């Protein structure tokens, strides 16, 4: 815990149980995690392992039953929903599987909205939007509605929206999960490009091949971190069984 101030994100002892119709589900059962600036971490594991729940906890979209989260060294224990919403806008970009764009707002407005909400001037928001969409290869579609774009294009707009406030942390939950192989390659290439420029990324995916784009892979199994490995030459930091990460689609 002593190093938490230097981390973009630090979590200790996270526990989350969902109470559904079929009884309690222990989705996250005690997770400690530190994310250093500039890391590209993939959290992988089978469906139902608790990956999305973990991401929801890390972004304040759900509250843990136990445990604490620090963002840039700041403890979030006392943050309620409203505070999380404000802090998320500045500090965390989030991309989901189904894009979550506002369907009755244009592409331009979807990207500019979080910037305006965070207090950016309209002029600055527009220039940020133009820059990001050009960078992401969405040209001449600013006035289109999201439904008029392909899945891959919508996900790139979602990425622009997530990055418009230059958040220190980008969280992506199965960002290629609803895309064809071309769209998947596009999104992964863009994530890698932003990472190369220093963007800190935590990517949740059940697809171990996509996970291999990251430089650190956390295998999640049954609500716990089963393995935590650097993908370069650094030795694996094993915390349990490593049998979870099978390289298959
Ligand atoms: P993953 O992302 O690895 O597929 P999830 O975090 O989505 O895993 O789900 C973990 C477990 O928690 C699953 O058994 C899932 O059905 C359950 N779960 C997730 N969200 C809820 C919820 N809101 N209510 C009840 N159960 C849930």
mmCIF file of N, CA, C and O in Angstrom, residues 24-110:
data_model
loop_
_atom_site.group_PDB
_atom_site.id
_atom_site.type_symbol
_atom_site.label_atom_id
_atom_site.label_comp_id
_atom_site.label_asym_id
_atom_site.label_seq_id
_atom_site.Cartn_x
_atom_site.Cartn_y
_atom_site.Cartn_z
ATOM 1 N N UNK A 24 -26.986 -15.610 -4.407
ATOM 2 C CA UNK A 24 -25.786 -14.788 -4.492
ATOM 3 C C UNK A 24 -24.735 -15.361 -5.452
ATOM 4 O O UNK A 24 -24.589 -16.577 -5.545
ATOM 5 N N UNK A 25 -24.065 -14.455 -6.168
ATOM 6 C CA UNK A 25 -22.928 -14.850 -7.009
ATOM 7 C C UNK A 25 -21.709 -14.089 -6.527
ATOM 8 O O UNK A 25 -21.696 -12.850 -6.527
ATOM 9 N N UNK A 26 -20.707 -14.832 -6.117
ATOM 10 C CA UNK A 26 -19.482 -14.199 -5.607
ATOM 11 C C UNK A 26 -18.586 -13.853 -6.790
ATOM 12 O O UNK A 26 -17.686 -14.623 -7.144
ATOM 13 N N UNK A 27 -18.840 -12.710 -7.399
ATOM 14 C CA UNK A 27 -18.191 -12.365 -8.673
ATOM 15 C C UNK A 27 -16.726 -11.981 -8.492
ATOM 16 O O UNK A 27 -15.881 -12.350 -9.295
ATOM 17 N N UNK A 28 -16.430 -11.213 -7.441
ATOM 18 C CA UNK A 28 -15.047 -10.809 -7.146
ATOM 19 C C UNK A 28 -14.767 -11.158 -5.696
ATOM 20 O O UNK A 28 -15.494 -10.751 -4.792
ATOM 21 N N UNK A 29 -13.711 -11.967 -5.483
ATOM 22 C CA UNK A 29 -13.542 -12.595 -4.172
ATOM 23 C C UNK A 29 -12.260 -12.203 -3.454
ATOM 24 O O UNK A 29 -11.673 -13.039 -2.761
ATOM 25 N N UNK A 30 -11.821 -10.969 -3.659
ATOM 26 C CA UNK A 30 -10.590 -10.574 -2.964
ATOM 27 C C UNK A 30 -9.492 -10.298 -3.968
ATOM 28 O O UNK A 30 -8.669 -11.168 -4.245
ATOM 29 N N UNK A 31 -9.489 -9.086 -4.505
ATOM 30 C CA UNK A 31 -8.534 -8.740 -5.556
ATOM 31 C C UNK A 31 -7.670 -7.574 -5.115
ATOM 32 O O UNK A 31 -8.173 -6.553 -4.652
ATOM 33 N N UNK A 32 -6.361 -7.772 -5.252
ATOM 34 C CA UNK A 32 -5.390 -6.701 -5.072
ATOM 35 C C UNK A 32 -4.776 -6.424 -6.434
ATOM 36 O O UNK A 32 -4.381 -7.366 -7.130
ATOM 37 N N UNK A 33 -4.696 -5.150 -6.789
ATOM 38 C CA UNK A 33 -4.190 -4.834 -8.128
ATOM 39 C C UNK A 33 -3.583 -3.445 -8.136
ATOM 40 O O UNK A 33 -4.172 -2.507 -7.607
ATOM 41 N N UNK A 34 -2.390 -3.335 -8.740
ATOM 42 C CA UNK A 34 -1.776 -2.026 -8.935
ATOM 43 C C UNK A 34 -1.521 -1.817 -10.411
ATOM 44 O O UNK A 34 -1.001 -2.708 -11.079
ATOM 45 N N UNK A 35 -1.867 -0.657 -10.898
ATOM 46 C CA UNK A 35 -1.636 -0.335 -12.307
ATOM 47 C C UNK A 35 -0.703 0.869 -12.358
ATOM 48 O O UNK A 35 -1.046 1.951 -11.870
ATOM 49 N N UNK A 36 0.484 0.663 -12.930
ATOM 50 C CA UNK A 36 1.456 1.756 -13.036
ATOM 51 C C UNK A 36 1.187 2.570 -14.291
ATOM 52 O O UNK A 36 0.610 2.064 -15.259
ATOM 53 N N UNK A 37 1.637 3.812 -14.246
ATOM 54 C CA UNK A 37 1.433 4.677 -15.406
ATOM 55 C C UNK A 37 2.083 4.076 -16.649
ATOM 56 O O UNK A 37 3.206 3.580 -16.598
ATOM 57 N N UNK A 38 1.342 4.077 -17.749
ATOM 58 C CA UNK A 38 1.883 3.596 -19.019
ATOM 59 C C UNK A 38 1.725 2.107 -19.251
ATOM 60 O O UNK A 38 2.064 1.616 -20.324
ATOM 61 N N UNK A 39 1.203 1.384 -18.269
ATOM 62 C CA UNK A 39 1.026 -0.055 -18.469
ATOM 63 C C UNK A 39 -0.156 -0.337 -19.391
ATOM 64 O O UNK A 39 -1.144 0.414 -19.409
ATOM 65 N N UNK A 40 -0.068 -1.431 -20.126
ATOM 66 C CA UNK A 40 -1.186 -1.953 -20.912
ATOM 67 C C UNK A 40 -1.459 -3.341 -20.347
ATOM 68 O O UNK A 40 -0.699 -4.278 -20.576
ATOM 69 N N UNK A 41 -2.533 -3.427 -19.561
ATOM 70 C CA UNK A 41 -2.852 -4.670 -18.863
ATOM 71 C C UNK A 41 -4.084 -5.296 -19.485
ATOM 72 O O UNK A 41 -5.086 -4.619 -19.718
ATOM 73 N N UNK A 42 -4.014 -6.575 -19.774
ATOM 74 C CA UNK A 42 -5.208 -7.306 -20.203
ATOM 75 C C UNK A 42 -5.656 -8.191 -19.051
ATOM 76 O O UNK A 42 -4.846 -8.876 -18.426
ATOM 77 N N UNK A 43 -6.961 -8.139 -18.761
ATOM 78 C CA UNK A 43 -7.545 -9.048 -17.777
ATOM 79 C C UNK A 43 -8.345 -10.067 -18.577
ATOM 80 O O UNK A 43 -9.308 -9.716 -19.254
ATOM 81 N N UNK A 44 -7.897 -11.300 -18.538
ATOM 82 C CA UNK A 44 -8.550 -12.310 -19.350
ATOM 83 C C UNK A 44 -9.021 -13.471 -18.483
ATOM 84 O O UNK A 44 -8.674 -13.561 -17.307
ATOM 85 N N UNK A 45 -9.822 -14.333 -19.081
ATOM 86 C CA UNK A 45 -10.375 -15.457 -18.317
ATOM 87 C C UNK A 45 -11.724 -15.818 -18.893
ATOM 88 O O UNK A 45 -12.283 -15.077 -19.704
ATOM 89 N N UNK A 46 -12.274 -16.947 -18.479
ATOM 90 C CA UNK A 46 -13.525 -17.420 -19.075
ATOM 91 C C UNK A 46 -14.719 -16.527 -18.738
ATOM 92 O O UNK A 46 -14.672 -15.735 -17.798
ATOM 93 N N UNK A 47 -15.754 -16.682 -19.535
ATOM 94 C CA UNK A 47 -16.995 -15.966 -19.283
ATOM 95 C C UNK A 47 -17.515 -16.307 -17.883
ATOM 96 O O UNK A 47 -17.460 -17.462 -17.464
ATOM 97 N N UNK A 48 -17.960 -15.295 -17.165
ATOM 98 C CA UNK A 48 -18.477 -15.516 -15.819
ATOM 99 C C UNK A 48 -17.419 -15.472 -14.735
ATOM 100 O O UNK A 48 -17.730 -15.621 -13.546
ATOM 101 N N UNK A 49 -16.156 -15.238 -15.122
ATOM 102 C CA UNK A 49 -15.065 -15.250 -14.132
ATOM 103 C C UNK A 49 -15.124 -14.037 -13.199
ATOM 104 O O UNK A 49 -14.530 -14.056 -12.122
ATOM 105 N N UNK A 50 -15.825 -12.972 -13.650
ATOM 106 C CA UNK A 50 -15.901 -11.779 -12.810
ATOM 107 C C UNK A 50 -15.142 -10.583 -13.374
ATOM 108 O O UNK A 50 -15.013 -9.555 -12.700
ATOM 109 N N UNK A 51 -14.680 -10.690 -14.612
ATOM 110 C CA UNK A 51 -13.847 -9.635 -15.211
ATOM 111 C C UNK A 51 -14.603 -8.311 -15.322
ATOM 112 O O UNK A 51 -14.090 -7.255 -14.967
ATOM 113 N N UNK A 52 -15.828 -8.379 -15.864
ATOM 114 C CA UNK A 52 -16.597 -7.131 -16.030
ATOM 115 C C UNK A 52 -16.926 -6.518 -14.685
ATOM 116 O O UNK A 52 -16.900 -5.291 -14.522
ATOM 117 N N UNK A 53 -17.265 -7.362 -13.727
ATOM 118 C CA UNK A 53 -17.561 -6.837 -12.387
ATOM 119 C C UNK A 53 -16.342 -6.107 -11.846
ATOM 120 O O UNK A 53 -16.464 -4.999 -11.299
ATOM 121 N N UNK A 54 -15.152 -6.689 -12.031
ATOM 122 C CA UNK A 54 -13.927 -6.038 -11.566
ATOM 123 C C UNK A 54 -13.779 -4.667 -12.226
ATOM 124 O O UNK A 54 -13.499 -3.674 -11.559
ATOM 125 N N UNK A 55 -14.002 -4.607 -13.545
ATOM 126 C CA UNK A 55 -13.867 -3.331 -14.250
ATOM 127 C C UNK A 55 -14.886 -2.306 -13.754
ATOM 128 O O UNK A 55 -14.584 -1.120 -13.626
ATOM 129 N N UNK A 56 -16.103 -2.799 -13.471
ATOM 130 C CA UNK A 56 -17.127 -1.897 -12.934
ATOM 131 C C UNK A 56 -16.713 -1.351 -11.569
ATOM 132 O O UNK A 56 -16.971 -0.184 -11.249
ATOM 133 N N UNK A 57 -16.073 -2.174 -10.769
ATOM 134 C CA UNK A 57 -15.602 -1.699 -9.460
ATOM 135 C C UNK A 57 -14.498 -0.663 -9.642
ATOM 136 O O UNK A 57 -14.505 0.391 -8.990
ATOM 137 N N UNK A 58 -13.554 -0.966 -10.561
ATOM 138 C CA UNK A 58 -12.407 -0.074 -10.750
ATOM 139 C C UNK A 58 -12.830 1.288 -11.295
ATOM 140 O O UNK A 58 -12.135 2.283 -11.119
ATOM 141 N N UNK A 59 -13.982 1.339 -11.964
ATOM 142 C CA UNK A 59 -14.449 2.605 -12.538
ATOM 143 C C UNK A 59 -15.541 3.248 -11.695
ATOM 144 O O UNK A 59 -16.119 4.263 -12.082
ATOM 145 N N UNK A 60 -15.857 2.638 -10.551
ATOM 146 C CA UNK A 60 -16.876 3.216 -9.675
ATOM 147 C C UNK A 60 -18.291 3.044 -10.177
ATOM 148 O O UNK A 60 -19.228 3.630 -9.621
ATOM 149 N N UNK A 61 -18.489 2.263 -11.226
ATOM 150 C CA UNK A 61 -19.854 2.025 -11.721
ATOM 151 C C UNK A 61 -20.599 1.092 -10.781
ATOM 152 O O UNK A 61 -21.822 1.063 -10.749
ATOM 153 N N UNK A 62 -19.845 0.277 -10.048
ATOM 154 C CA UNK A 62 -20.427 -0.510 -8.947
ATOM 155 C C UNK A 62 -19.538 -0.303 -7.726
ATOM 156 O O UNK A 62 -18.343 -0.034 -7.860
ATOM 157 N N UNK A 63 -20.135 -0.427 -6.564
ATOM 158 C CA UNK A 63 -19.380 -0.254 -5.318
ATOM 159 C C UNK A 63 -19.003 -1.622 -4.755
ATOM 160 O O UNK A 63 -19.827 -2.539 -4.762
ATOM 161 N N UNK A 64 -17.769 -1.766 -4.275
ATOM 162 C CA UNK A 64 -17.393 -3.056 -3.680
ATOM 163 C C UNK A 64 -18.077 -3.256 -2.323
ATOM 164 O O UNK A 64 -18.414 -2.287 -1.647
ATOM 165 N N UNK A 65 -18.282 -4.525 -1.957
ATOM 166 C CA UNK A 65 -18.785 -4.829 -0.607
ATOM 167 C C UNK A 65 -17.675 -4.604 0.414
ATOM 168 O O UNK A 65 -17.913 -4.167 1.531
ATOM 169 N N UNK A 66 -16.458 -4.944 0.009
ATOM 170 C CA UNK A 66 -15.270 -4.722 0.841
ATOM 171 C C UNK A 66 -14.138 -4.272 -0.065
ATOM 172 O O UNK A 66 -14.158 -4.526 -1.262
ATOM 173 N N UNK A 67 -13.147 -3.656 0.557
ATOM 174 C CA UNK A 67 -11.955 -3.270 -0.187
ATOM 175 C C UNK A 67 -11.958 -1.797 -0.543
ATOM 176 O O UNK A 67 -12.953 -1.103 -0.354
ATOM 177 N N UNK A 68 -10.821 -1.346 -1.050
ATOM 178 C CA UNK A 68 -10.619 0.076 -1.344
ATOM 179 C C UNK A 68 -9.922 0.262 -2.680
ATOM 180 O O UNK A 68 -9.173 -0.607 -3.129
ATOM 181 N N UNK A 69 -10.174 1.419 -3.265
ATOM 182 C CA UNK A 69 -9.559 1.774 -4.544
ATOM 183 C C UNK A 69 -8.941 3.163 -4.407
ATOM 184 O O UNK A 69 -9.558 4.069 -3.839
ATOM 185 N N UNK A 70 -7.713 3.289 -4.925
ATOM 186 C CA UNK A 70 -7.048 4.589 -4.980
ATOM 187 C C UNK A 70 -6.851 4.968 -6.439
ATOM 188 O O UNK A 70 -6.425 4.136 -7.252
ATOM 189 N N UNK A 71 -7.179 6.205 -6.784
ATOM 190 C CA UNK A 71 -6.889 6.728 -8.118
ATOM 191 C C UNK A 71 -5.822 7.795 -7.960
ATOM 192 O O UNK A 71 -6.019 8.759 -7.192
ATOM 193 N N UNK A 72 -4.701 7.632 -8.654
ATOM 194 C CA UNK A 72 -3.570 8.568 -8.495
ATOM 195 C C UNK A 72 -3.266 8.812 -7.024
ATOM 196 O O UNK A 72 -3.001 9.945 -6.620
ATOM 197 N N UNK A 73 -3.354 7.773 -6.237
ATOM 198 C CA UNK A 73 -3.013 7.885 -4.825
ATOM 199 C C UNK A 73 -4.134 8.397 -3.938
ATOM 200 O O UNK A 73 -3.995 8.443 -2.719
ATOM 201 N N UNK A 74 -5.248 8.761 -4.538
ATOM 202 C CA UNK A 74 -6.359 9.327 -3.759
ATOM 203 C C UNK A 74 -7.367 8.229 -3.436
ATOM 204 O O UNK A 74 -7.893 7.568 -4.350
ATOM 205 N N UNK A 75 -7.631 8.051 -2.159
ATOM 206 C CA UNK A 75 -8.558 6.995 -1.746
ATOM 207 C C UNK A 75 -9.996 7.388 -2.124
ATOM 208 O O UNK A 75 -10.429 8.513 -1.873
ATOM 209 N N UNK A 76 -10.713 6.434 -2.702
ATOM 210 C CA UNK A 76 -12.082 6.720 -3.179
ATOM 211 C C UNK A 76 -13.155 6.214 -2.216
ATOM 212 O O UNK A 76 -14.345 6.254 -2.545
ATOM 213 N N UNK A 77 -12.731 5.750 -1.048
ATOM 214 C CA UNK A 77 -13.673 5.128 -0.103
ATOM 215 C C UNK A 77 -14.925 5.963 0.163
ATOM 216 O O UNK A 77 -16.013 5.437 0.322
ATOM 217 N N UNK A 78 -14.735 7.278 0.226
ATOM 218 C CA UNK A 78 -15.870 8.133 0.619
ATOM 219 C C UNK A 78 -16.657 8.640 -0.598
ATOM 220 O O UNK A 78 -17.638 9.363 -0.435
ATOM 221 N N UNK A 79 -16.220 8.265 -1.804
ATOM 222 C CA UNK A 79 -16.898 8.774 -2.995
ATOM 223 C C UNK A 79 -18.245 8.097 -3.188
ATOM 224 O O UNK A 79 -18.349 6.869 -3.148
ATOM 225 N N UNK A 80 -19.258 8.889 -3.400
ATOM 226 C CA UNK A 80 -20.572 8.356 -3.776
ATOM 227 C C UNK A 80 -20.725 8.495 -5.276
ATOM 228 O O UNK A 80 -19.843 8.992 -5.961
ATOM 229 N N UNK A 81 -21.916 8.124 -5.768
ATOM 230 C CA UNK A 81 -22.138 8.066 -7.213
ATOM 231 C C UNK A 81 -21.789 9.369 -7.950
ATOM 232 O O UNK A 81 -21.129 9.352 -8.990
ATOM 233 N N UNK A 82 -22.268 10.503 -7.381
ATOM 234 C CA UNK A 82 -22.073 11.796 -8.035
ATOM 235 C C UNK A 82 -20.592 12.145 -8.158
ATOM 236 O O UNK A 82 -20.136 12.616 -9.204
ATOM 237 N N UNK A 83 -19.852 11.902 -7.092
ATOM 238 C CA UNK A 83 -18.423 12.209 -7.106
ATOM 239 C C UNK A 83 -17.694 11.310 -8.114
ATOM 240 O O UNK A 83 -16.834 11.765 -8.874
ATOM 241 N N UNK A 84 -18.087 10.032 -8.135
ATOM 242 C CA UNK A 84 -17.478 9.110 -9.098
ATOM 243 C C UNK A 84 -17.725 9.595 -10.517
ATOM 244 O O UNK A 84 -16.844 9.563 -11.381
ATOM 245 N N UNK A 85 -18.957 10.066 -10.786
ATOM 246 C CA UNK A 85 -19.291 10.512 -12.143
ATOM 247 C C UNK A 85 -18.391 11.676 -12.555
ATOM 248 O O UNK A 85 -17.879 11.719 -13.673
ATOM 249 N N UNK A 86 -18.180 12.598 -11.631
ATOM 250 C CA UNK A 86 -17.337 13.756 -11.921
ATOM 251 C C UNK A 86 -15.890 13.323 -12.147
ATOM 252 O O UNK A 86 -15.237 13.722 -13.116
ATOM 253 N N UNK A 87 -15.386 12.468 -11.252
ATOM 254 C CA UNK A 87 -13.982 12.057 -11.333
ATOM 255 C C UNK A 87 -13.733 11.192 -12.566
ATOM 256 O O UNK A 87 -12.674 11.274 -13.190
ATOM 257 N N UNK A 88 -14.736 10.341 -12.884
ATOM 258 C CA UNK A 88 -14.598 9.483 -14.068
ATOM 259 C C UNK A 88 -14.374 10.315 -15.320
ATOM 260 O O UNK A 88 -13.559 9.973 -16.168
ATOM 261 N N UNK A 89 -15.150 11.404 -15.429
ATOM 262 C CA UNK A 89 -15.032 12.256 -16.618
ATOM 263 C C UNK A 89 -13.593 12.728 -16.823
ATOM 264 O O UNK A 89 -13.111 12.831 -17.926
ATOM 265 N N UNK A 90 -12.915 13.061 -15.718
ATOM 266 C CA UNK A 90 -11.562 13.599 -15.822
ATOM 267 C C UNK A 90 -10.500 12.508 -15.897
ATOM 268 O O UNK A 90 -9.492 12.664 -16.561
ATOM 269 N N UNK A 91 -10.750 11.413 -15.174
ATOM 270 C CA UNK A 91 -9.644 10.488 -14.925
ATOM 271 C C UNK A 91 -9.735 9.156 -15.646
ATOM 272 O O UNK A 91 -8.731 8.458 -15.779
ATOM 273 N N UNK A 92 -10.957 8.777 -16.061
ATOM 274 C CA UNK A 92 -11.116 7.420 -16.601
ATOM 275 C C UNK A 92 -11.943 7.458 -17.881
ATOM 276 O O UNK A 92 -13.084 7.928 -17.876
ATOM 277 N N UNK A 93 -11.368 6.979 -18.975
ATOM 278 C CA UNK A 93 -12.153 6.765 -20.196
ATOM 279 C C UNK A 93 -12.609 5.312 -20.212
ATOM 280 O O UNK A 93 -11.849 4.430 -19.822
ATOM 281 N N UNK A 94 -13.837 5.090 -20.625
ATOM 282 C CA UNK A 94 -14.344 3.708 -20.626
ATOM 283 C C UNK A 94 -14.921 3.376 -22.001
ATOM 284 O O UNK A 94 -15.674 4.172 -22.574
ATOM 285 N N UNK A 95 -14.567 2.202 -22.502
ATOM 286 C CA UNK A 95 -15.124 1.705 -23.761
ATOM 287 C C UNK A 95 -15.766 0.350 -23.481
ATOM 288 O O UNK A 95 -15.164 -0.516 -22.855
ATOM 289 N N UNK A 96 -17.009 0.204 -23.945
ATOM 290 C CA UNK A 96 -17.749 -1.037 -23.701
ATOM 291 C C UNK A 96 -17.914 -1.832 -24.996
ATOM 292 O O UNK A 96 -17.709 -1.310 -26.095
ATOM 293 N N UNK A 97 -18.372 -3.055 -24.842
ATOM 294 C CA UNK A 97 -18.563 -3.937 -25.997
ATOM 295 C C UNK A 97 -19.551 -3.340 -27.007
ATOM 296 O O UNK A 97 -19.334 -3.397 -28.206
ATOM 297 N N UNK A 98 -20.652 -2.791 -26.506
ATOM 298 C CA UNK A 98 -21.702 -2.306 -27.404
ATOM 299 C C UNK A 98 -21.689 -0.780 -27.536
ATOM 300 O O UNK A 98 -22.723 -0.151 -27.679
ATOM 301 N N UNK A 99 -20.502 -0.212 -27.481
ATOM 302 C CA UNK A 99 -20.229 1.194 -27.810
ATOM 303 C C UNK A 99 -20.904 2.186 -26.856
ATOM 304 O O UNK A 99 -20.290 3.179 -26.474
ATOM 305 N N UNK A 100 -22.201 1.949 -26.516
ATOM 306 C CA UNK A 100 -22.921 2.851 -25.603
ATOM 307 C C UNK A 100 -22.894 4.307 -26.049
ATOM 308 O O UNK A 100 -22.800 5.209 -25.225
ATOM 309 N N UNK A 101 -22.981 4.523 -27.371
ATOM 310 C CA UNK A 101 -23.095 5.903 -27.852
ATOM 311 C C UNK A 101 -24.533 6.359 -27.663
ATOM 312 O O UNK A 101 -25.445 5.525 -27.605
ATOM 313 N N UNK A 102 -24.730 7.658 -27.571
ATOM 314 C CA UNK A 102 -26.087 8.184 -27.445
ATOM 315 C C UNK A 102 -26.686 8.202 -28.858
ATOM 316 O O UNK A 102 -26.212 8.920 -29.740
ATOM 317 N N UNK A 103 -27.722 7.394 -29.069
ATOM 318 C CA UNK A 103 -28.174 7.124 -30.439
ATOM 319 C C UNK A 103 -28.799 8.339 -31.121
ATOM 320 O O UNK A 103 -28.759 8.449 -32.341
ATOM 321 N N UNK A 104 -29.360 9.275 -30.341
ATOM 322 C CA UNK A 104 -29.983 10.436 -30.981
ATOM 323 C C UNK A 104 -29.099 11.681 -30.947
ATOM 324 O O UNK A 104 -29.563 12.793 -31.147
ATOM 325 N N UNK A 105 -27.809 11.467 -30.708
ATOM 326 C CA UNK A 105 -26.834 12.562 -30.843
ATOM 327 C C UNK A 105 -25.892 12.234 -31.994
ATOM 328 O O UNK A 105 -25.553 11.060 -32.207
ATOM 329 N N UNK A 106 -25.457 13.255 -32.711
ATOM 330 C CA UNK A 106 -24.524 13.030 -33.821
ATOM 331 C C UNK A 106 -23.197 12.492 -33.289
ATOM 332 O O UNK A 106 -22.902 12.575 -32.086
ATOM 333 N N UNK A 107 -22.403 11.991 -34.220
ATOM 334 C CA UNK A 107 -21.056 11.522 -33.880
ATOM 335 C C UNK A 107 -20.283 12.645 -33.176
ATOM 336 O O UNK A 107 -19.670 12.438 -32.120
ATOM 337 N N UNK A 108 -20.351 13.857 -33.749
ATOM 338 C CA UNK A 108 -19.609 14.985 -33.168
ATOM 339 C C UNK A 108 -20.067 15.257 -31.737
ATOM 340 O O UNK A 108 -19.246 15.423 -30.822
ATOM 341 N N UNK A 109 -21.391 15.274 -31.534
ATOM 342 C CA UNK A 109 -21.906 15.597 -30.201
ATOM 343 C C UNK A 109 -21.574 14.496 -29.194
ATOM 344 O O UNK A 109 -21.299 14.781 -28.021
ATOM 345 N N UNK A 110 -21.588 13.243 -29.638
ATOM 346 C CA UNK A 110 -21.218 12.149 -28.747
ATOM 347 C C UNK A 110 -19.804 12.337 -28.205
ATOM 348 O O UNK A 110 -19.548 12.085 -27.030
#
